[in-house]
mmCIF file of C-alpha atoms in Angstrom:
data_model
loop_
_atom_site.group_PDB
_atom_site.id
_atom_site.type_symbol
_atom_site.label_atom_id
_atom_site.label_comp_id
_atom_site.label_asym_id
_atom_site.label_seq_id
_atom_site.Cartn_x
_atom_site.Cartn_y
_atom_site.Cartn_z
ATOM 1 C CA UNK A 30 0.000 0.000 0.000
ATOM 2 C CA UNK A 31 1.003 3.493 -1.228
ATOM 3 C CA UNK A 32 0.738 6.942 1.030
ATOM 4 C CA UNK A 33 -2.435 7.697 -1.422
ATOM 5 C CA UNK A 34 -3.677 4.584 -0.250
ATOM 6 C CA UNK A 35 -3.017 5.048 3.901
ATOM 7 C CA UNK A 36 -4.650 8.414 2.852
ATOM 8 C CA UNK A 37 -7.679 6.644 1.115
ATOM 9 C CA UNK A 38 -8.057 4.057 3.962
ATOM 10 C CA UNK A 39 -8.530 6.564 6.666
ATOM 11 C CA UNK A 40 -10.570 8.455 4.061
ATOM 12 C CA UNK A 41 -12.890 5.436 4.403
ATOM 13 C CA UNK A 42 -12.968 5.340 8.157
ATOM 14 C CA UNK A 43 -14.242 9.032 8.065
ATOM 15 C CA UNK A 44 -16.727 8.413 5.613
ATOM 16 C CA UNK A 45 -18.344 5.635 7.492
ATOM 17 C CA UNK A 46 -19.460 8.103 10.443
ATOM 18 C CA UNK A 47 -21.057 9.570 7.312
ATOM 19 C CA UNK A 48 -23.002 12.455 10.127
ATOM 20 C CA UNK A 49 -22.242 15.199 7.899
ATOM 21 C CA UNK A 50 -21.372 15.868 4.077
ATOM 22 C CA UNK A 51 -19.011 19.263 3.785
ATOM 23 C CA UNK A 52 -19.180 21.270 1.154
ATOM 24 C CA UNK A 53 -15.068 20.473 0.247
ATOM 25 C CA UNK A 54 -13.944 18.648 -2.360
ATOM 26 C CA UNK A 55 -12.340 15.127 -1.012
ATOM 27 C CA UNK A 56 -12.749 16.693 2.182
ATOM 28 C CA UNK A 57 -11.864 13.155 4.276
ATOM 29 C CA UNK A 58 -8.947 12.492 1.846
ATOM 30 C CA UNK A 59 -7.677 16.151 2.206
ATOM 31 C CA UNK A 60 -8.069 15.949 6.099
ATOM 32 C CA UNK A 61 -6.314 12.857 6.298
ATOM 33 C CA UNK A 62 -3.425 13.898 4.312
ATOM 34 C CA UNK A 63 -3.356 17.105 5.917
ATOM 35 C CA UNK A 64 -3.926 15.854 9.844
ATOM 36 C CA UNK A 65 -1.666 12.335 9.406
ATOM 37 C CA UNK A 66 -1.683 10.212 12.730
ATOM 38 C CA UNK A 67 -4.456 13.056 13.961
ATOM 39 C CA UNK A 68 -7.123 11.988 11.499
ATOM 40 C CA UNK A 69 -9.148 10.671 14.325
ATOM 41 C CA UNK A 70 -8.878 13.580 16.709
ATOM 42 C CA UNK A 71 -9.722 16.178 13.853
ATOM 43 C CA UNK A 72 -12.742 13.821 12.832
ATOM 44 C CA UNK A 73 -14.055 14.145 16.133
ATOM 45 C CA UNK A 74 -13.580 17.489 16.290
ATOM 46 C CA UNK A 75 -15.327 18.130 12.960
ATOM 47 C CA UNK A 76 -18.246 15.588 14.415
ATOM 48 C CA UNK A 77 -18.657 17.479 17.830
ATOM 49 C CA UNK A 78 -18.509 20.966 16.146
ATOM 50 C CA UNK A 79 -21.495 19.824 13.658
ATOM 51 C CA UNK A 80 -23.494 18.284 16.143
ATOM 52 C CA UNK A 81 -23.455 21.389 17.781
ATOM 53 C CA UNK A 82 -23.899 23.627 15.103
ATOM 54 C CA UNK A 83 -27.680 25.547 14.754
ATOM 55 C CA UNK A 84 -29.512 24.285 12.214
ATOM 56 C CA UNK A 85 -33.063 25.381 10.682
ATOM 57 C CA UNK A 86 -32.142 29.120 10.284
ATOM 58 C CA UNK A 87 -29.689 30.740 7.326
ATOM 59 C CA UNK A 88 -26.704 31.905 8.945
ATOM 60 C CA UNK A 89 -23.243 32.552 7.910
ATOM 61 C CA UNK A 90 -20.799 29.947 9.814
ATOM 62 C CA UNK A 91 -17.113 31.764 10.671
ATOM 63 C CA UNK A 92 -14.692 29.169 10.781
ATOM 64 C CA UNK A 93 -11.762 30.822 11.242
ATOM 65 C CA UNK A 94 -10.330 34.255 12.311
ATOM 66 C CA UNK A 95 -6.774 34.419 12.658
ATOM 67 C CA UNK A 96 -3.874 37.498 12.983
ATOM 68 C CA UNK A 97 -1.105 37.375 12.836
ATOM 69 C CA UNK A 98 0.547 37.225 16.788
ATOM 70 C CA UNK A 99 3.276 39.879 16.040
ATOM 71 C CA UNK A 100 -0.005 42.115 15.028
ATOM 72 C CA UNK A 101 -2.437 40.738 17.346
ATOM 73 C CA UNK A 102 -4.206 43.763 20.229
ATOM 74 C CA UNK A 103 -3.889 46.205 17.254
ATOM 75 C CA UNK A 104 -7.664 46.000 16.274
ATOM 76 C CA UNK A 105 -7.123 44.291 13.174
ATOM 77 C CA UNK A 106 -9.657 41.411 14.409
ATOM 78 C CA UNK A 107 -12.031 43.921 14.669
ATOM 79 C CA UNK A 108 -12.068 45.265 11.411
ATOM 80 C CA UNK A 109 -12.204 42.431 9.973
ATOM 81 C CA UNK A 110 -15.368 41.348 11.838
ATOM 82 C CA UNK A 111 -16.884 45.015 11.212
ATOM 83 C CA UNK A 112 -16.088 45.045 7.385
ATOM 84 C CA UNK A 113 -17.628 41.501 7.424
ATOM 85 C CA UNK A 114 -20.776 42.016 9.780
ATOM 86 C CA UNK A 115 -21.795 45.363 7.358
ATOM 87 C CA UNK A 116 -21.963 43.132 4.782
ATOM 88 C CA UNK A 117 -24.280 40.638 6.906
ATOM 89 C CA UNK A 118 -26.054 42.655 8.407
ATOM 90 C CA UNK A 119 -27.033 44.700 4.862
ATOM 91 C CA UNK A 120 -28.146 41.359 3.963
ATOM 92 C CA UNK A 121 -29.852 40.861 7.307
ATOM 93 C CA UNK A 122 -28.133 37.640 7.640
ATOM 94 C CA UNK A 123 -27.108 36.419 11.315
ATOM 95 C CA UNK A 124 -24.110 34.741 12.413
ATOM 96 C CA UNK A 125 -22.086 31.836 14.289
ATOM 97 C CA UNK A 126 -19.104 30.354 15.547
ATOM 98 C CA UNK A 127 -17.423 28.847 18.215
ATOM 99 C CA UNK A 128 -15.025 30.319 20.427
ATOM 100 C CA UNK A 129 -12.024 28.650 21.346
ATOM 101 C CA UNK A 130 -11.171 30.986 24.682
ATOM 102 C CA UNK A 131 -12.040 33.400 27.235
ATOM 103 C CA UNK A 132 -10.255 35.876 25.016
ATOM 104 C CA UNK A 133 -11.863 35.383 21.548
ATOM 105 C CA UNK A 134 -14.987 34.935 23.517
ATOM 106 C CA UNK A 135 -14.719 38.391 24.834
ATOM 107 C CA UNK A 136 -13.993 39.797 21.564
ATOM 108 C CA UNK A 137 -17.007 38.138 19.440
ATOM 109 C CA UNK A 138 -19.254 39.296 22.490
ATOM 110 C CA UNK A 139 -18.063 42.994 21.797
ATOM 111 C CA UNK A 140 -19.225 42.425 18.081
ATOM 112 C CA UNK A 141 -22.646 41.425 18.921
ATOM 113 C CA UNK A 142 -22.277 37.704 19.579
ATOM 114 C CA UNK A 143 -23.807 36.180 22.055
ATOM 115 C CA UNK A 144 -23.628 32.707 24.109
ATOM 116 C CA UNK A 145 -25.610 29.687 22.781
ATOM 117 C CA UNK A 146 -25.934 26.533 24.303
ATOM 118 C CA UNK A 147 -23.173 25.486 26.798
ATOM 119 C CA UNK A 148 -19.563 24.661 25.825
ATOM 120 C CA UNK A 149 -18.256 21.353 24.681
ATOM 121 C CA UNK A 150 -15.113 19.803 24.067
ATOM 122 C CA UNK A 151 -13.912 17.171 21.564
ATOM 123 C CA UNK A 152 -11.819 14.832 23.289
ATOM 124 C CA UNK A 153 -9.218 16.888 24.578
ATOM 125 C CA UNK A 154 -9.762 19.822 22.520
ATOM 126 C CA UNK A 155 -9.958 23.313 23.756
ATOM 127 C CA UNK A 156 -13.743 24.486 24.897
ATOM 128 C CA UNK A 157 -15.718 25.640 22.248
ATOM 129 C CA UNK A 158 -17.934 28.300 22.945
ATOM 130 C CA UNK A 159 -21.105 28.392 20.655
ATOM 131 C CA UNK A 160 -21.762 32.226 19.790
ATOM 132 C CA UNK A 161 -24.883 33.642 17.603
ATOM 133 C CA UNK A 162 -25.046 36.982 16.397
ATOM 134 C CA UNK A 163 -28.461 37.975 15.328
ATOM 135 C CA UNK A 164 -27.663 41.294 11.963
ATOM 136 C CA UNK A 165 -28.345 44.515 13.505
ATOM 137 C CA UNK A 166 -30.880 47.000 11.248
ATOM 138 C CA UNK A 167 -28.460 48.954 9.248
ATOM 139 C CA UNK A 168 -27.733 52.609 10.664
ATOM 140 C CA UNK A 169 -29.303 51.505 14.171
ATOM 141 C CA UNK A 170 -26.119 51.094 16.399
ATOM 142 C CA UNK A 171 -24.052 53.786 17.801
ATOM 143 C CA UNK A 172 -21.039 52.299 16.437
ATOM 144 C CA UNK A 173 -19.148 55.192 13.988
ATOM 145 C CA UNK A 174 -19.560 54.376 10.231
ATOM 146 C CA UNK A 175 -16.836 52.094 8.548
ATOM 147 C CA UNK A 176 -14.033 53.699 8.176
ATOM 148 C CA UNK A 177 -12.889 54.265 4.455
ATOM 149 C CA UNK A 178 -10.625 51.034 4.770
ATOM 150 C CA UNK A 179 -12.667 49.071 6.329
ATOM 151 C CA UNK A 180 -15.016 49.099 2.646
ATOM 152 C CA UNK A 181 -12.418 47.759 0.871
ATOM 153 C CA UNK A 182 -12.738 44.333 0.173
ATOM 154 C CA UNK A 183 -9.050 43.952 0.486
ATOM 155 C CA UNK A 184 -8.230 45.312 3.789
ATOM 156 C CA UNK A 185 -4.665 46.889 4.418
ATOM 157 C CA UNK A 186 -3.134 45.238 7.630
ATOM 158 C CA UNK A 187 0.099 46.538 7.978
ATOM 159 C CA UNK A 188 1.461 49.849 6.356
ATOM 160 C CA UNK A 189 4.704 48.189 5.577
ATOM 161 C CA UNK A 190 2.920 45.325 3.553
#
């Protein structure tokens, strides 16, 4: 047997829990390329996090939000989230994720998000805090208007990039 077909093997495994169809391309052979020995702990994870995800409403899902750590406390995080909720909540559209601390948590909450149902854990992953942001009317919060770079759909981090 070839790596392809360790990769295909565990590709099997994942598809026999067959709870939940993403939307990715060879998602299980991608994963288990990509995760290796860890295969089983990040199928867990993805099984935990969909069992927990809200269902029976259109919402957007964010699945990531990373900066950079050298640029992290600068308030890029929050732009990003701003530039992206204006364009949710123009569309009325609502909102979730999970947060993975006390830190993120307190971040998403200052953007609107609020606690859902308790948090869970996959194994021995972090917590995972389920957070729902219903969209705001447009105009209605106090919050001062976009500024100019935060419209752009290509958002300037750094001045030196």
């Amino acid at each position: 047997m070839d790596v392809d077909d360790d990769f295909r093997a565990a590709a099997l495994w994942i598809r026999v829990q067959d709870r939940f169809t993403p939307d990715i391309t060879d998602y299980d052979v991608r994963l288990a390329r990509a995760t290796r020995d860890a295969v089983g702990r990040f199928v867990a994870l993805d099984l935990a996090m969909h069992a927990a995800h809200p269902t029976g409403l259109p919402h957007e899902y964010l699945a990531f939000l990373a900066v950079d750590p050298r640029h992290q406390g600068q308030g890029l995080g929050s732009r990003l989230l701003r530039h992206h909720h204006a364009v949710l909540d123009a569309d009325g559209t609502p909102a979730y994720l999970e947060a993975t601390g006390d830190r993120n948590a307190r971040l998403y909450a200052r953007h609107g998000y609020q606690p859902g149902q308790p948090p869970y854990r996959a194994g021995d992953s972090p917590a995972l805090r389920p957070m729902w942001r219903p969209p705001r009317p447009v105009g209605s919060r106090p919050d001062p208007a976009l500024r100019p770079a935060d419209r752009s759909p290509w958002i300037r981090l750094n001045s030196r990039d």
